[in-house]
Coordinates of N, CA, C and O and ligand atoms in Angstrom, one line a residue:
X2 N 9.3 -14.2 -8.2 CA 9.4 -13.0 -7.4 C 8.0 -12.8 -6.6 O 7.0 -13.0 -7.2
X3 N 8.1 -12.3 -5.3 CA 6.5 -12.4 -4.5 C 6.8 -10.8 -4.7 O 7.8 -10.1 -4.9
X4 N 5.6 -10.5 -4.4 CA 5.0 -9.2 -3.8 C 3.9 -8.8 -3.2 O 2.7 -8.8 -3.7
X5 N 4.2 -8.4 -1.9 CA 3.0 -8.2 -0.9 C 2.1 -6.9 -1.1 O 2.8 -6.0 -0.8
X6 N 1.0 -6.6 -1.4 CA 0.5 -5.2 -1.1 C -0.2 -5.5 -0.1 O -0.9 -6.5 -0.2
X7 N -0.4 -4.7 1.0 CA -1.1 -4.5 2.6 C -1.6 -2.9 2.2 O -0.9 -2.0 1.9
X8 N -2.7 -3.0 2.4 CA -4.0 -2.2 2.5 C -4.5 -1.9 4.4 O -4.6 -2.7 5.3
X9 N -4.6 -0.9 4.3 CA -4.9 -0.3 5.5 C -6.5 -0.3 5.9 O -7.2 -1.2 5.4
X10 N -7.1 0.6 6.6 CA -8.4 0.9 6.9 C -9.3 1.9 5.6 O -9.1 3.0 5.1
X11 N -10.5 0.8 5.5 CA -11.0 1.5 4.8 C -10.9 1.4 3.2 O -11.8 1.8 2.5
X12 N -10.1 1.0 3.0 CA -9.4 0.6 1.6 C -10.6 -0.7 1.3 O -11.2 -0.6 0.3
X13 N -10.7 -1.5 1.8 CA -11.9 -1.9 1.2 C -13.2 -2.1 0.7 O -13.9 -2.9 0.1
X14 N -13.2 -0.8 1.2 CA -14.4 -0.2 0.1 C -13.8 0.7 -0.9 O -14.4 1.7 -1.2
X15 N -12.9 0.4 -1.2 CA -12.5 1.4 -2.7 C -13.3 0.7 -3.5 O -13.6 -0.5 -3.5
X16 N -14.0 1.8 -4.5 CA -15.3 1.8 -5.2 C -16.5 2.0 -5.2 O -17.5 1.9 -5.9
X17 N -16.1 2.3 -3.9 CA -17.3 2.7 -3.2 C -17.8 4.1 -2.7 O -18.8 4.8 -2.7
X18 N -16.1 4.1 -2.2 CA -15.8 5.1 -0.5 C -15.6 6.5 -1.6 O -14.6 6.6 -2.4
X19 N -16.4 7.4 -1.5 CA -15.8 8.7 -2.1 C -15.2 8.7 -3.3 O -14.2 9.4 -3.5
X20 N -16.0 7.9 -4.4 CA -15.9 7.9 -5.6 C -14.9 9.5 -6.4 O -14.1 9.3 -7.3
X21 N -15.1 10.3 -6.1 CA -14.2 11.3 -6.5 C -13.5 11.7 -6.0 O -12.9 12.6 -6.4
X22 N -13.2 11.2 -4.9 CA -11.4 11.1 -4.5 C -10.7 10.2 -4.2 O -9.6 10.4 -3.7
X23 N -11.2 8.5 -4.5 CA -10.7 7.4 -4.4 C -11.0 6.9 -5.6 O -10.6 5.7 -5.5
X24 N -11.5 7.1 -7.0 CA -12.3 6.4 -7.9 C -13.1 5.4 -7.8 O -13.2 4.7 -6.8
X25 N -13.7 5.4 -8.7 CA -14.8 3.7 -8.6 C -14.1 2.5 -9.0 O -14.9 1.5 -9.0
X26 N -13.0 2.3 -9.3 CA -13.1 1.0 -9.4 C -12.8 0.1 -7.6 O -12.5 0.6 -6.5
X27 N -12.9 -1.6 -8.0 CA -12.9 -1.7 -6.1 C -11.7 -2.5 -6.2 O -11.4 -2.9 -7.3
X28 N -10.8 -2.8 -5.0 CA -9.5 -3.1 -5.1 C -9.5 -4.8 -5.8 O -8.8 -5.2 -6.7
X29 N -10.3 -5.5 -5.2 CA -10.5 -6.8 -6.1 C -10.5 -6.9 -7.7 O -9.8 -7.7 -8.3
X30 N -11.4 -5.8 -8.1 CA -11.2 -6.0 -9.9 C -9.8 -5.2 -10.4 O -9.5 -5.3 -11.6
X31 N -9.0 -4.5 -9.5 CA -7.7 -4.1 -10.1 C -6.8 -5.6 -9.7 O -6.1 -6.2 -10.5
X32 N -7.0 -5.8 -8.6 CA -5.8 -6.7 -8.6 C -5.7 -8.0 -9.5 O -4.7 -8.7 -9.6
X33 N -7.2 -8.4 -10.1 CA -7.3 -8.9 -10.9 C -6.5 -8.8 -12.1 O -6.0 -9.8 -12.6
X34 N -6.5 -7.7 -12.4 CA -5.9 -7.1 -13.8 C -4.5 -7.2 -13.3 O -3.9 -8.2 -13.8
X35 N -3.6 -6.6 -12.4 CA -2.6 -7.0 -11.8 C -2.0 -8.1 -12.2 O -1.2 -8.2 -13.1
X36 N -2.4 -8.9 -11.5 CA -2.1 -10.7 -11.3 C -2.3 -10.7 -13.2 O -1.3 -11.0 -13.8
X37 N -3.1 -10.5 -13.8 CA -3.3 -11.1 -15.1 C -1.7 -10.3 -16.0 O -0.7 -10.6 -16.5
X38 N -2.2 -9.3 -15.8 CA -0.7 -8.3 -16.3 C 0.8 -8.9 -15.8 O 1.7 -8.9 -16.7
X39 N 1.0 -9.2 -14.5 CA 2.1 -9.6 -14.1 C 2.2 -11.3 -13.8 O 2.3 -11.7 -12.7
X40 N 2.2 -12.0 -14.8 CA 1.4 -13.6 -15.0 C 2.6 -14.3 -13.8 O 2.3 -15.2 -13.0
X41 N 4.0 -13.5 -13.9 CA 5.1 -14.1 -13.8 C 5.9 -13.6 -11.9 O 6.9 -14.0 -11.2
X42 N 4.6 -12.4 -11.5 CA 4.4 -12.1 -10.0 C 3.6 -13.3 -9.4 O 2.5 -13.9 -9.8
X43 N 4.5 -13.6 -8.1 CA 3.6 -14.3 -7.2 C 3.0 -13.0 -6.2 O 3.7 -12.3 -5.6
X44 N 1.4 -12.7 -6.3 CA 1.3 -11.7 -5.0 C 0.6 -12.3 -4.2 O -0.2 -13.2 -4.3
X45 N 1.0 -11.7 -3.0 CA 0.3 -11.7 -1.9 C -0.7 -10.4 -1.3 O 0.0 -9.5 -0.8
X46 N -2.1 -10.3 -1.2 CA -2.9 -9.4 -0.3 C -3.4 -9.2 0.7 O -4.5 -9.6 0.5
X47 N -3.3 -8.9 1.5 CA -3.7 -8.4 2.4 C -4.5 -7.4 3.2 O -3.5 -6.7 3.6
X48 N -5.4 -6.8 3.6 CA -6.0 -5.6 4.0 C -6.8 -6.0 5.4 O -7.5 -7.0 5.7
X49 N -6.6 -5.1 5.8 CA -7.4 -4.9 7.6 C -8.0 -3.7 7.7 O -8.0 -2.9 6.8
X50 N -8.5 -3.5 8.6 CA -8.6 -2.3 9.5 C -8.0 -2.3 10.5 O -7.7 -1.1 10.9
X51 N -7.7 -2.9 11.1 CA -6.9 -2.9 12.5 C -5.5 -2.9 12.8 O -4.8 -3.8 12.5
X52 N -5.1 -2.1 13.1 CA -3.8 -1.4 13.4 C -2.6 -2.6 13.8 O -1.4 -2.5 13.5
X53 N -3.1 -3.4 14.3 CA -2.5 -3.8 15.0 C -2.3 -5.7 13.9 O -1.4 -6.5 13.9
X54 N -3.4 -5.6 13.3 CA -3.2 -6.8 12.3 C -2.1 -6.3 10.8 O -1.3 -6.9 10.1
X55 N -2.4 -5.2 10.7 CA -0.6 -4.4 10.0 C 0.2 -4.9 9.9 O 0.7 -5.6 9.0
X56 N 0.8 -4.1 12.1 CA 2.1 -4.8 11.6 C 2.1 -6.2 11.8 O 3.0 -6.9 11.3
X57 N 1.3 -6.7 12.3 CA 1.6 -8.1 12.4 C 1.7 -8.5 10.8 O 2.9 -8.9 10.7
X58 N 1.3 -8.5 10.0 CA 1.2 -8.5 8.4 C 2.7 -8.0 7.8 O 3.5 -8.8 7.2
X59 N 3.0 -6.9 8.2 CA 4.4 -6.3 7.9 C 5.2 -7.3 8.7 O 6.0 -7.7 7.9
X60 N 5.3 -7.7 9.7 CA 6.2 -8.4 10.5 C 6.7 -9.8 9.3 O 7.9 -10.1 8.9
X61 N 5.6 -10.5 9.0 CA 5.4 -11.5 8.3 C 5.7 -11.8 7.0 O 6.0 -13.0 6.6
X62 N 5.5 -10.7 6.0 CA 5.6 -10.6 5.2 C 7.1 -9.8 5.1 O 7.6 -9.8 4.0
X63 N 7.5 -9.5 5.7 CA 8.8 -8.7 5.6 C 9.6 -10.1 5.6 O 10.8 -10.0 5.1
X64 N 9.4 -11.0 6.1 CA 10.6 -12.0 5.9 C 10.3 -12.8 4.5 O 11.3 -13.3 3.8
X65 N 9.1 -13.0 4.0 CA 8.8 -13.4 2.7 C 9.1 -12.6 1.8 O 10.1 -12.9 1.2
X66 N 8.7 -11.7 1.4 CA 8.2 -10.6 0.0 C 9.4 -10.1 -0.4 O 10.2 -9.7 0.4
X67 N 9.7 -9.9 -1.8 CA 10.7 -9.3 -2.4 C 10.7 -8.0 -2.6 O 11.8 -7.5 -2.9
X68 N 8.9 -7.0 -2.4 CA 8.9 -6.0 -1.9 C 7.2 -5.6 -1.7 O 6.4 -6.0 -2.4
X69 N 7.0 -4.7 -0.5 CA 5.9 -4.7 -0.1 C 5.3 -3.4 -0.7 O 5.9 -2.4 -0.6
X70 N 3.8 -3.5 -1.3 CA 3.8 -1.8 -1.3 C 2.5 -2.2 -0.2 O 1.9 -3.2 0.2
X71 N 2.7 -0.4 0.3 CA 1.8 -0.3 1.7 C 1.5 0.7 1.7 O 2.3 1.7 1.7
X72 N -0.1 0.6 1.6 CA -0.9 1.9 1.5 C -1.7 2.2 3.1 O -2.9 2.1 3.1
X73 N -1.4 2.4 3.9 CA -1.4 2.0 5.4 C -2.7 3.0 5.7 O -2.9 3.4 6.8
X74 N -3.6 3.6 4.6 CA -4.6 4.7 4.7 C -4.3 5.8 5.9 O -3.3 6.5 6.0
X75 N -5.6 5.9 6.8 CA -5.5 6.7 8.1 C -4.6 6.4 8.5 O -3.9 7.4 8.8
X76 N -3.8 4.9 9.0 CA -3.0 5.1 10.0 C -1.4 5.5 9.2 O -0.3 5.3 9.7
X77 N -1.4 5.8 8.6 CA 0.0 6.8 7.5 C 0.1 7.9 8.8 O 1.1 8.0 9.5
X78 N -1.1 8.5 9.0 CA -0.7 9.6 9.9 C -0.5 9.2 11.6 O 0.2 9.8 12.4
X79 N -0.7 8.8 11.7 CA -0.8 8.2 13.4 C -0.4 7.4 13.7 O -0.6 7.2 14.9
X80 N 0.6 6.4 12.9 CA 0.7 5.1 13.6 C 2.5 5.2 13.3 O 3.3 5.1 12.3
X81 N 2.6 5.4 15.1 CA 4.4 4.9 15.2 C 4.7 3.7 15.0 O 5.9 3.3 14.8
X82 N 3.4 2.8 15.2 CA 3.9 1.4 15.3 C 4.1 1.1 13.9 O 5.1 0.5 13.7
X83 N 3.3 1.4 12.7 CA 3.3 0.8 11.2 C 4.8 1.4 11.2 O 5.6 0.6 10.7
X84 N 5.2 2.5 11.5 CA 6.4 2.6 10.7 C 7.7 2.6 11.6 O 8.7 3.2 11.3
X85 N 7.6 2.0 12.7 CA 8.3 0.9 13.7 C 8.7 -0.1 12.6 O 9.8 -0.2 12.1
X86 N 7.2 -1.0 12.4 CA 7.6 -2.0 12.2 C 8.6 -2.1 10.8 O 9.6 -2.8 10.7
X87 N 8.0 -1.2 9.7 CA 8.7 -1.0 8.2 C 10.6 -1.1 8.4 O 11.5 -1.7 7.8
X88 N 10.6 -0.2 9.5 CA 12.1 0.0 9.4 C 12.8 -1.3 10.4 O 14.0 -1.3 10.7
X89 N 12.0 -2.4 10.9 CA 12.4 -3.3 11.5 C 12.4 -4.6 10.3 O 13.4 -5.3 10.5
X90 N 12.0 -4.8 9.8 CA 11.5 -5.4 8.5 C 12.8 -5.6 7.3 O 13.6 -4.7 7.2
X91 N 12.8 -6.7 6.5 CA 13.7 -6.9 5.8 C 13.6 -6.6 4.5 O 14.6 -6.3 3.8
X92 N 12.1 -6.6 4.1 CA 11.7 -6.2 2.9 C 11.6 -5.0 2.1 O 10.4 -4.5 2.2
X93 N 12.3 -4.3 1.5 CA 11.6 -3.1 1.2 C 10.2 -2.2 0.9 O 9.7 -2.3 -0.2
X94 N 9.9 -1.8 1.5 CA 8.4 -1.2 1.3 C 8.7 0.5 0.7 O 9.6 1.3 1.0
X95 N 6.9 0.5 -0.4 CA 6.8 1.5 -0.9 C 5.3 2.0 -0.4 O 4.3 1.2 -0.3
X96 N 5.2 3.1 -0.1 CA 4.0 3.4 0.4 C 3.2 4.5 -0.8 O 3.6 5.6 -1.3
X97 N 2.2 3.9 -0.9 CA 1.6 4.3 -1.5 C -0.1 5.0 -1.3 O -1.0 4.4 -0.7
X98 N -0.2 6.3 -1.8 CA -1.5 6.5 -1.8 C -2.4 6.7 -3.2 O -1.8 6.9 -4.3
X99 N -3.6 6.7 -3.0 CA -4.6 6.9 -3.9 C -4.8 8.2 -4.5 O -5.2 8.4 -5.7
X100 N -4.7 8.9 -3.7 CA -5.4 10.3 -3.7 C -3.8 11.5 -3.0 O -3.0 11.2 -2.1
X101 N -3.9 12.5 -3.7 CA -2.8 13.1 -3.3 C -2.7 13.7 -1.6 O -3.1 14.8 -1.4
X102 N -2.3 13.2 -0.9 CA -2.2 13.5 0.0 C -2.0 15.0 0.3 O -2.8 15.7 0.8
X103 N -0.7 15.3 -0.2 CA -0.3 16.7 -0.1 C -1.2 17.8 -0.5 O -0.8 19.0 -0.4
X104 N -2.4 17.4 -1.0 CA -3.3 18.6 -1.6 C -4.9 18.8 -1.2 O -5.8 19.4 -1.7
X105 N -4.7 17.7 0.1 CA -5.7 17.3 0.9 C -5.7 17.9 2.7 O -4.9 18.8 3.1
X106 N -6.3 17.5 3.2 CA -6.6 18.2 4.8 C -5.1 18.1 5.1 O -4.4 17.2 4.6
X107 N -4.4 19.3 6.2 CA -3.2 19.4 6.7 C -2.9 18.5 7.2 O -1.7 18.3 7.1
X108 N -3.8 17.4 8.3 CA -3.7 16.2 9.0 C -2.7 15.0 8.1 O -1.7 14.4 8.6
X109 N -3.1 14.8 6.7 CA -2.8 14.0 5.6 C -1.1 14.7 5.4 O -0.4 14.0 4.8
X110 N -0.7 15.8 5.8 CA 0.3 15.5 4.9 C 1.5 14.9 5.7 O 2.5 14.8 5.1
X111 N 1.3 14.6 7.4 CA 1.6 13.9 7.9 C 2.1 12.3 7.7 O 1.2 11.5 7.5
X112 N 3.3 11.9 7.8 CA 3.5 10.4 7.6 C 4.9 10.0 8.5 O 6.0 10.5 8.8
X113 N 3.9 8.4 9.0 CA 4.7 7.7 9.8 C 5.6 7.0 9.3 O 6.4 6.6 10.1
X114 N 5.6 6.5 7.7 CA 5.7 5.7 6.8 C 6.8 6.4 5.9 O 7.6 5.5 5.6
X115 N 7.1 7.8 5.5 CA 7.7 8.2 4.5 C 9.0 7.7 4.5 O 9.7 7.0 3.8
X116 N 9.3 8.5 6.0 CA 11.0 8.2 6.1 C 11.5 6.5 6.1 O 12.6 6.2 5.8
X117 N 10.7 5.8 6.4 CA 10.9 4.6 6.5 C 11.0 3.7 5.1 O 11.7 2.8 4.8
X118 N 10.2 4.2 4.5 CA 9.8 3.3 3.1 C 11.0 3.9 1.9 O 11.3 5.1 1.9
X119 N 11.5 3.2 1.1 CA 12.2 3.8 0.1 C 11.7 4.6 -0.9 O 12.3 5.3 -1.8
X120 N 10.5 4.3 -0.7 CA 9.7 5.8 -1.6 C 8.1 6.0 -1.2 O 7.5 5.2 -0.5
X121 N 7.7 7.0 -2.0 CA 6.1 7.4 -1.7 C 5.7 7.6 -3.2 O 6.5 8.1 -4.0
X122 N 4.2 7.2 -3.5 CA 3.8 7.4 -4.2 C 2.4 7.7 -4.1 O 1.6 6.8 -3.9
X123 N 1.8 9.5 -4.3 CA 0.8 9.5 -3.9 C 0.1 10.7 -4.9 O 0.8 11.6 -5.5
X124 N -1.4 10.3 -5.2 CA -1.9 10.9 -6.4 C -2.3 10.5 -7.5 O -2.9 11.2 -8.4
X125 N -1.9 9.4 -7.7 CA -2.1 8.9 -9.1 C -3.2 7.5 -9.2 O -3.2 6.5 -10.0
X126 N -4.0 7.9 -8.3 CA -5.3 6.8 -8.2 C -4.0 5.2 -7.8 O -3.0 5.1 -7.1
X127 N -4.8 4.1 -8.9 CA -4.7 2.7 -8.3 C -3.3 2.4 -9.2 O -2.8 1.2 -9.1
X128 N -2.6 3.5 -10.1 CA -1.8 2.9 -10.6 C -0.4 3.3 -10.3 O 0.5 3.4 -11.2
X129 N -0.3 3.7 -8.8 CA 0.8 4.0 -8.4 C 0.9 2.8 -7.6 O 2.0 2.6 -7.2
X130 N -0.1 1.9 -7.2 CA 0.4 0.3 -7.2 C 0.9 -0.8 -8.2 O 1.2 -1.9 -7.8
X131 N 0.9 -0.3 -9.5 CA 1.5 -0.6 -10.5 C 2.8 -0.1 -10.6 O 3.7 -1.0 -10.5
X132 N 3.2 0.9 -10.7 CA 4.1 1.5 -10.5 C 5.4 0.9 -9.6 O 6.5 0.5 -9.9
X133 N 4.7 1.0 -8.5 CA 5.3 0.2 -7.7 C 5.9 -0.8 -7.8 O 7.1 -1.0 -7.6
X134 N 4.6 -2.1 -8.3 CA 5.4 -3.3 -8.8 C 6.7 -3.5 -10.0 O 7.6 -4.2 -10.1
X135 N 6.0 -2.1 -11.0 CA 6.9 -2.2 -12.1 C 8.6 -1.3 -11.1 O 9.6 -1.3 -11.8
X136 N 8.7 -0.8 -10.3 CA 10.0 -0.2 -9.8 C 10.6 -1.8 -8.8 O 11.8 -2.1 -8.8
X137 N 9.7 -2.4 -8.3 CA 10.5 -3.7 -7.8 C 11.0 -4.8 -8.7 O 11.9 -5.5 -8.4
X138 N 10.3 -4.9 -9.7 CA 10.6 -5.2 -11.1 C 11.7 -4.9 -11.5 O 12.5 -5.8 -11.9
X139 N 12.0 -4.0 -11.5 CA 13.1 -3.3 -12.4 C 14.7 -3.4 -11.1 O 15.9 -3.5 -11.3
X140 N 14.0 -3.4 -10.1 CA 15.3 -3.4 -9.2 C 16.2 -5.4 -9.1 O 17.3 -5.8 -8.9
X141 N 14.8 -6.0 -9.3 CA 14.9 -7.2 -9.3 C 16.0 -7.9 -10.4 O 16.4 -9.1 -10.2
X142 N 16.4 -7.2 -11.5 CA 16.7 -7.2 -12.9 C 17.7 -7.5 -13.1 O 18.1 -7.5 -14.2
Ligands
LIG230 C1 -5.2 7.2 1.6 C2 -5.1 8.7 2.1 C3 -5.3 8.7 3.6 O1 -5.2 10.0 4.0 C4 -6.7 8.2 3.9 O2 -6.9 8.2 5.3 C5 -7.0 6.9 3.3 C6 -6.5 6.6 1.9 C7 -5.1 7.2 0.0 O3 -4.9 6.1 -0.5 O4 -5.2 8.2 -0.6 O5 -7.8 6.2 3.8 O6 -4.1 6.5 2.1

């Protein structure tokens, strides 16, 4: 079973970036734990900043991955095209955030992503990318 996670802008400094509302750990030493936890996931990662390397990423991965989670950061709120491409895509995607969106600036509670993705998961730091895996897991079954 593959699974793609695509990281948005800025996500690569998790552990860095605003420690109390992104936590400290940085996305490399989780997904380590990941991959060791799920011996029997093939994943794939991915992260950019650029909008435009996304969907190209979503485009690509949507014909491989058995399901994508996509935490698409800033562009969640702004980007017609990320969630263009989600609903053009074969793969199912779950979009995921770090930090609760809904209980953050009014801008955030905006999403280009929601209606498109088969679910959201936001608030629960880095283990609503677990989460995730363990719900594609379970559908895979
Ligand atoms: C985020 C929330 C977004 O509003 C923000 O722009 C991010 C990260 C999160 O994971 O909590 O960069 O997607």
């Amino acid at each position: 079973m593959k699974i793609a996670i695509i990281n948005g802008p800025n996500l690569n400094l998790l552990g860095r970036r605003e420690p109390g509302i992104y936590g400290s750990k940085g996305f490399d030493a989780f997904l380590d734990e990941l991959k060791a936890k799920y011996a029997n996931i093939s994943f794939e990662y991915f992260q950019s900043n650029i909008e435009g390397e996304l969907v190209d990423a979503l485009q690509k991965l949507g014909k491989e991955a058995d399901g994508i989670i996509l935490n698409p950061a800033a562009y969640t709120h702004t980007s017609v095209a990320i969630g263009d491409a989600i609903a053009a895509i074969d793969s199912p995607v779950i979009e995921v955030h770090v930090s609760n969106v809904h209980a953050r600036e009014d801008f955030r509670k905006i999403s280009h992503v929601s209606a498109k993705a088969v679910g959201t998961i936001a608030g629960l730091g880095l283990t609503g990318y677990q989460l995730a895996v363990d719900y594609f897991i379970s559908k895979k079954m």
